[in-house]
Short mmCIF file of N, CA and C in Angstrom, two decimals:
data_model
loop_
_atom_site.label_atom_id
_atom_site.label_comp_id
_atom_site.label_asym_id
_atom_site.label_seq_id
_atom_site.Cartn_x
_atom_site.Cartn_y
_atom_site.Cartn_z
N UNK A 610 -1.89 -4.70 -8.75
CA UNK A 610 -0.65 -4.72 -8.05
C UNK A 610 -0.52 -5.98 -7.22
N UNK A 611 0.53 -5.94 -6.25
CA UNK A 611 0.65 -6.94 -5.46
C UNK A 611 0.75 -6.60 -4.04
N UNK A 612 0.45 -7.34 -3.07
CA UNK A 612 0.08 -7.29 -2.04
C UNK A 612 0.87 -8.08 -1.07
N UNK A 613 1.72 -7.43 0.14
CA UNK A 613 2.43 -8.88 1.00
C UNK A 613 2.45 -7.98 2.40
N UNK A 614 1.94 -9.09 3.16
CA UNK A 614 2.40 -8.46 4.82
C UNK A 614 2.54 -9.80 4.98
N UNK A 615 3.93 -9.32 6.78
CA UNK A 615 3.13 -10.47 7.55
C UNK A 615 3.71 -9.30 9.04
N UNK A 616 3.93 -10.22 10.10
CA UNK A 616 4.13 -9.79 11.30
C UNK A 616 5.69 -9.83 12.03
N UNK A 617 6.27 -8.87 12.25
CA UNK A 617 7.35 -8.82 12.54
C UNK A 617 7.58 -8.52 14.26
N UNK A 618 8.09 -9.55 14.20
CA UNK A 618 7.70 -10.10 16.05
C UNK A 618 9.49 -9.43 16.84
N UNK A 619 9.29 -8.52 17.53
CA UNK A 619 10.42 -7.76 18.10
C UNK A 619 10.48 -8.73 19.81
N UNK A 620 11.22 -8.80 20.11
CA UNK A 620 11.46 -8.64 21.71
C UNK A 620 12.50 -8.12 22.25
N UNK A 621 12.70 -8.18 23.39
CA UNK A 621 13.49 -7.38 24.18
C UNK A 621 14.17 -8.42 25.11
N UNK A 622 14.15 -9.72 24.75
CA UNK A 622 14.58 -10.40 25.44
C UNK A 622 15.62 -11.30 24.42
N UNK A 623 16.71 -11.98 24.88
CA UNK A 623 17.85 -12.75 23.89
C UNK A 623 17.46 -13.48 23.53
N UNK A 624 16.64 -14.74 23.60
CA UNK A 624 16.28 -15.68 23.10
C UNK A 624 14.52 -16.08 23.41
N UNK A 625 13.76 -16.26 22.57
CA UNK A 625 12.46 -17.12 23.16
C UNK A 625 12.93 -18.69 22.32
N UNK A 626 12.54 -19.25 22.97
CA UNK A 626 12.08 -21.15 22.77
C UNK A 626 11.21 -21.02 21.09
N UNK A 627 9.44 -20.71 21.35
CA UNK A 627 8.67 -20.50 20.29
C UNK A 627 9.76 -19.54 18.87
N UNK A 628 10.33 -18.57 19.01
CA UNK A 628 10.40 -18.31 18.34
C UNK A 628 12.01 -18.36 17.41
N UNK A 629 12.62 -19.34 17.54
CA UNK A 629 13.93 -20.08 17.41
C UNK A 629 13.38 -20.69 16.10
N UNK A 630 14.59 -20.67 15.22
CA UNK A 630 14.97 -21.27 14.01
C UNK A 630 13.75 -21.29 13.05
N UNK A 631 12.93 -22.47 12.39
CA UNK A 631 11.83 -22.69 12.01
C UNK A 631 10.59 -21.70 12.41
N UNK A 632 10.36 -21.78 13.67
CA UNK A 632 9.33 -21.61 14.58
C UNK A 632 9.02 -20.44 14.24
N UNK A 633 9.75 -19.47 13.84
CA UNK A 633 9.14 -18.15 13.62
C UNK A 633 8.20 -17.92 12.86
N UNK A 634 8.85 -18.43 11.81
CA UNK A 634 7.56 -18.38 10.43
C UNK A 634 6.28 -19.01 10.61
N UNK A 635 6.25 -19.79 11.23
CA UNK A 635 4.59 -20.25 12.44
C UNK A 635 3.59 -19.17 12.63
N UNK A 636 4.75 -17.86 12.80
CA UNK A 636 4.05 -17.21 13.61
C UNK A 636 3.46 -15.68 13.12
N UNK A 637 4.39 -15.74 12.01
CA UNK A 637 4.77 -14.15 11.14
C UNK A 637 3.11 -13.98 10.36
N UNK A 638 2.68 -15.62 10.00
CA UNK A 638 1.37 -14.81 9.02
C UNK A 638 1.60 -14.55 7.47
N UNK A 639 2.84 -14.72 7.27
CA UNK A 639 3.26 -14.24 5.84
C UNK A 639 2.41 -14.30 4.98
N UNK A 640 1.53 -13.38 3.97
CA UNK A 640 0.49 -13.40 3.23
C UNK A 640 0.98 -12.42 1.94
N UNK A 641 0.39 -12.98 0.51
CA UNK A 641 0.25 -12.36 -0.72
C UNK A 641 -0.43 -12.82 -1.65
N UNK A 642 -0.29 -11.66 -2.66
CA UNK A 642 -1.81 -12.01 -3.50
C UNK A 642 -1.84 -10.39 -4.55
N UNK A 643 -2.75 -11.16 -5.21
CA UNK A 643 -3.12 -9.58 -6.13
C UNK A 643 -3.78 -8.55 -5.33
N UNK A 644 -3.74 -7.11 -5.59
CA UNK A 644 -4.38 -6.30 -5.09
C UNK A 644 -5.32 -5.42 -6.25
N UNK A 645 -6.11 -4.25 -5.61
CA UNK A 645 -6.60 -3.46 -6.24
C UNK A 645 -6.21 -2.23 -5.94
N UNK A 646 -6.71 -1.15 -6.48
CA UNK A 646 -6.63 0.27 -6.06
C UNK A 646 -7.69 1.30 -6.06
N UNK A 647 -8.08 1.78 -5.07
CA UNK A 647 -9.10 3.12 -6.17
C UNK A 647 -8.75 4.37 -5.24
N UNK A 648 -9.19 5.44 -5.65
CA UNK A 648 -8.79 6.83 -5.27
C UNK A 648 -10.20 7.77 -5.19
N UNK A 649 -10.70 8.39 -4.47
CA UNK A 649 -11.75 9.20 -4.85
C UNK A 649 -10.99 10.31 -4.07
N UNK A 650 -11.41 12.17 -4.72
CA UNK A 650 -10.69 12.52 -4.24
C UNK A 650 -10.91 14.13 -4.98
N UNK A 651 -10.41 14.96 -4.20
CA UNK A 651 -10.99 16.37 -5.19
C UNK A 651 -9.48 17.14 -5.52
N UNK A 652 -9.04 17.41 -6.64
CA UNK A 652 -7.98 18.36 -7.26
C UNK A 652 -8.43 19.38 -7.52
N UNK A 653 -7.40 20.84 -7.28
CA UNK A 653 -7.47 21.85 -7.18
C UNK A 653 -6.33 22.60 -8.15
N UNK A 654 -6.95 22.80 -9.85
CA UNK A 654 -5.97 23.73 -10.52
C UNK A 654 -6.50 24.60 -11.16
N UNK A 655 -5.39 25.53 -10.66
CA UNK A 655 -5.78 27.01 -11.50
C UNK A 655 -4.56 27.31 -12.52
N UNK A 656 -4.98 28.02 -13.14
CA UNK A 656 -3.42 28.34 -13.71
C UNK A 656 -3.01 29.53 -13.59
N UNK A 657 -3.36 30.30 -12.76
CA UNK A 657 -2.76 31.56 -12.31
C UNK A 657 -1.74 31.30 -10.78
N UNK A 658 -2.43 29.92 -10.17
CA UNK A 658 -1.55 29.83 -9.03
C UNK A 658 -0.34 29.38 -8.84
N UNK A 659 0.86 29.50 -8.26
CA UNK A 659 1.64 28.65 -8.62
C UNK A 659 1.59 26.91 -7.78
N UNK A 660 0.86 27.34 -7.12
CA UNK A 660 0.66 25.69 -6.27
C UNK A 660 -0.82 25.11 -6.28
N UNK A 661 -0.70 24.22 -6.34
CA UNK A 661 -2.07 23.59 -6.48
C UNK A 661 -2.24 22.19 -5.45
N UNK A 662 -3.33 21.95 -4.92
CA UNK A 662 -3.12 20.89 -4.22
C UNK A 662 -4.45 19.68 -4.56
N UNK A 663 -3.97 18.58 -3.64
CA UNK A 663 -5.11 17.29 -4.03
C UNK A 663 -5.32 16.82 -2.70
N UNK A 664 -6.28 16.12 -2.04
CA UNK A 664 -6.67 15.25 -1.16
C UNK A 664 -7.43 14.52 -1.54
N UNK A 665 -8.04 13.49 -0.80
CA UNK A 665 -8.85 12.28 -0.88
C UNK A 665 -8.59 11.14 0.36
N UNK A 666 -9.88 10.02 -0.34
CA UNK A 666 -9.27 8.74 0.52
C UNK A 666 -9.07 7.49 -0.44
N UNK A 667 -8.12 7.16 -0.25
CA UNK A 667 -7.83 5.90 -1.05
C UNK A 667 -8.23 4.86 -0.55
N UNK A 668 -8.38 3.55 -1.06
CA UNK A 668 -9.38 2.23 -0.76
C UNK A 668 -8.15 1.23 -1.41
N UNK A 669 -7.51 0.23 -0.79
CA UNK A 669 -6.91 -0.59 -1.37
C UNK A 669 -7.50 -2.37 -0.98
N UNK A 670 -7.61 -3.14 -1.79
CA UNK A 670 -8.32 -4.42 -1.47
C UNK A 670 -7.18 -5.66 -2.01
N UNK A 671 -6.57 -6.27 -1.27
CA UNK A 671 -5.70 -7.54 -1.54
C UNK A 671 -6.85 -8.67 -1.60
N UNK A 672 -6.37 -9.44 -2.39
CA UNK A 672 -6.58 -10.68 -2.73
C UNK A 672 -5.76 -11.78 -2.31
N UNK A 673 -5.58 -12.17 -1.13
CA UNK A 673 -4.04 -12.75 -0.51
C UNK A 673 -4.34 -14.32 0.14
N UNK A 674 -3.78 -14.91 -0.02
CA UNK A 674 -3.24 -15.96 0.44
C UNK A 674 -2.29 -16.11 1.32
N UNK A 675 -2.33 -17.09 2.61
CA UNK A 675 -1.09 -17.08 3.58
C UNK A 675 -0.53 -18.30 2.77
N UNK A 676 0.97 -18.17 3.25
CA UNK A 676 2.16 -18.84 2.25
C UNK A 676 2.83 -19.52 3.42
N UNK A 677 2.17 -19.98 4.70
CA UNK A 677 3.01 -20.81 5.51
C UNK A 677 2.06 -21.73 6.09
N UNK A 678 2.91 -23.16 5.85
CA UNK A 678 2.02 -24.53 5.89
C UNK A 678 1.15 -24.28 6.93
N UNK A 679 1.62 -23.73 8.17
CA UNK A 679 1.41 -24.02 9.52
C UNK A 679 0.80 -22.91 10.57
N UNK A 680 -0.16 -22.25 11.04
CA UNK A 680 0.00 -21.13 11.66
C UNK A 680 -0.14 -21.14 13.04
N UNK A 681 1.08 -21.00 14.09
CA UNK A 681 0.94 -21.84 15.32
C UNK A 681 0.07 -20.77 16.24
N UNK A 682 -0.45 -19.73 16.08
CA UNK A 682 -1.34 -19.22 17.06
C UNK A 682 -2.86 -19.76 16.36
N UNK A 683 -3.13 -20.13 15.99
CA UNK A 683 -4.46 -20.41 15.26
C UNK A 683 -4.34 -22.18 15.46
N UNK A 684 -2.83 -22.63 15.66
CA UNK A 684 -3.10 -24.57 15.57
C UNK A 684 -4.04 -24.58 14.02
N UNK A 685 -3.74 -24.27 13.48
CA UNK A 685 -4.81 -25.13 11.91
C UNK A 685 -3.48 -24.16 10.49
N UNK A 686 -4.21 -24.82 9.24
CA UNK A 686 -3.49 -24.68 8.34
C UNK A 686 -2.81 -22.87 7.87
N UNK A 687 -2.30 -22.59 7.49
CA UNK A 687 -1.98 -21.35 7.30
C UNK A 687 -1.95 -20.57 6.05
N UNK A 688 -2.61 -21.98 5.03
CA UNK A 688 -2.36 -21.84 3.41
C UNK A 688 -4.08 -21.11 3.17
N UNK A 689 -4.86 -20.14 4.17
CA UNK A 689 -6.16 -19.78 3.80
C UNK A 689 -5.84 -18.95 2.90
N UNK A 690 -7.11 -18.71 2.23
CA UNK A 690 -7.61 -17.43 1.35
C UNK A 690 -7.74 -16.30 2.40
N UNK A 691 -7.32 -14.88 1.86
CA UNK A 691 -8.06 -14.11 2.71
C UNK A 691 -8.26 -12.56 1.69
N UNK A 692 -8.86 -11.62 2.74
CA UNK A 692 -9.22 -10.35 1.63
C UNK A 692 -9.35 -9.49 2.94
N UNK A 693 -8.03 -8.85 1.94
CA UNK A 693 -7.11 -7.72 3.15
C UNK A 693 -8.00 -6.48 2.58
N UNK A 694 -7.74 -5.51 3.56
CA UNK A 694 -8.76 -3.94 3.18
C UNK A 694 -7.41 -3.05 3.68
N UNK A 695 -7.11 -2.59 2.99
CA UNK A 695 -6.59 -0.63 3.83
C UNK A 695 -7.55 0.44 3.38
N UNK A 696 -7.55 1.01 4.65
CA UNK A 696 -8.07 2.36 4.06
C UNK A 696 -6.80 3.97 4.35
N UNK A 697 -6.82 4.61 3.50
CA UNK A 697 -5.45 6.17 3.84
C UNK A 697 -6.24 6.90 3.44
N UNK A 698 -5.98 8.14 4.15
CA UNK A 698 -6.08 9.16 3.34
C UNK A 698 -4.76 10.09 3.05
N UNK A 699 -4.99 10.46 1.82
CA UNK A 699 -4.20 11.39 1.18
C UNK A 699 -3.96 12.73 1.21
N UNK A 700 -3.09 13.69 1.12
CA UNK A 700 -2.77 15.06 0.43
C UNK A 700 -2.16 14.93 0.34
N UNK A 701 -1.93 16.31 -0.90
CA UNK A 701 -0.43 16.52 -1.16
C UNK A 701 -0.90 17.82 -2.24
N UNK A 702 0.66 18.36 -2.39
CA UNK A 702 0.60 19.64 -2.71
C UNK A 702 1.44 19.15 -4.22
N UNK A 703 0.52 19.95 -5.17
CA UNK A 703 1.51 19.98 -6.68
C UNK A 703 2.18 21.41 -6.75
N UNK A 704 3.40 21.01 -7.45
CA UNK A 704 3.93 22.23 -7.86
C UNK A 704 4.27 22.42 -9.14
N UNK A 705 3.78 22.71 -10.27
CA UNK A 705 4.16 22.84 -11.48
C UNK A 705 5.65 23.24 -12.01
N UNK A 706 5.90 22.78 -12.64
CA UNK A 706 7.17 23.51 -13.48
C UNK A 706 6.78 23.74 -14.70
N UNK A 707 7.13 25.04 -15.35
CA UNK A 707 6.55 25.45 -16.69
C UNK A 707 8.13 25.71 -17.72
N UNK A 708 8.15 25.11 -18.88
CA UNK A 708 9.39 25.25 -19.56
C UNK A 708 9.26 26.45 -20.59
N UNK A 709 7.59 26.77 -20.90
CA UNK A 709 7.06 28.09 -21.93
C UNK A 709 6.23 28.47 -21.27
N UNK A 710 6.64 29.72 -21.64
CA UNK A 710 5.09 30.68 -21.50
C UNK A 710 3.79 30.11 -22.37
N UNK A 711 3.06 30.69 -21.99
CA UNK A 711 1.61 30.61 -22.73
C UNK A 711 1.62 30.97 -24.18
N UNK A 712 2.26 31.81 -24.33
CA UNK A 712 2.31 32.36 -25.47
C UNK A 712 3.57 31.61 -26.79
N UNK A 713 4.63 31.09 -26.11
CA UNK A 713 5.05 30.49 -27.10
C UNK A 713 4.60 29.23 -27.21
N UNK A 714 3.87 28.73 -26.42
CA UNK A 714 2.87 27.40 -27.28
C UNK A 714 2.35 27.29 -29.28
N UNK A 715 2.42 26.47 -29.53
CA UNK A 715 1.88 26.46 -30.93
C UNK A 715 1.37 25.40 -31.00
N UNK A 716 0.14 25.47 -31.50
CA UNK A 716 -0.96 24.66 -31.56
C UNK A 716 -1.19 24.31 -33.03
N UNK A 717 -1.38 23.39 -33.51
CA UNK A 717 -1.97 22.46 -34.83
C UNK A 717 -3.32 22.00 -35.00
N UNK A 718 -3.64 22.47 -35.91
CA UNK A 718 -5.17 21.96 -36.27
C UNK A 718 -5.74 21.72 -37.30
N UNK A 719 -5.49 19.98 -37.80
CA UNK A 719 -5.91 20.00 -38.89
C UNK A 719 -7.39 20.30 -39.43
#
């Protein structure tokens, strides 16, 4: 997949100096790159129930690059390599929908 953050700088005030026209993007960090994915995680189906559920923790790893010449809290270049980590965890609940019974299934076997 792909991978992009950067920093979205709020204030509460009408104007700052630093962060006018250009200057912002100095400051945002803007970064992307390929990512990875993995999932470990335990599922729960029966087929008598009608709900079934999943949890786990997911592991995601970017491969990212910052995409701005300049990075003014750091004073030095902004074009580094870097290797982003998230970690989540997951649940969630399945709910099946069934269009046949069990019984009108038909099965083939050569």
């Amino acid at each position: 997949g792909v991978m992009q953050h950067k920093i979205d700088i709020i204030s509460s005030q009408v104007t700052i100096p630093q962060l006018n026209g250009i200057y912002e993007a100095g400051y945002d960090q803007l970064t992307y790159g390929l990512s990875t994915k993995q999932f470990i995680g335990y599922q729960y189906l029966v087929s008598r129930n009608k709900y079934h559920f999943r949890a786990g923790i997911e592991f995601n790893q970017g491969f990212t690059q910052g995409r701005r010449t300049w990075d003014f809290n750091a004073n030095k270049s902004g074009l580094d390599k870097r290797f982003d980590t998230t970690i989540a965890f997951k649940a969630g609940i399945i709910v099946p929908i069934y269009t046949k019974s069990a019984s009108d299934e038909e099965f083939f076997i050569d």
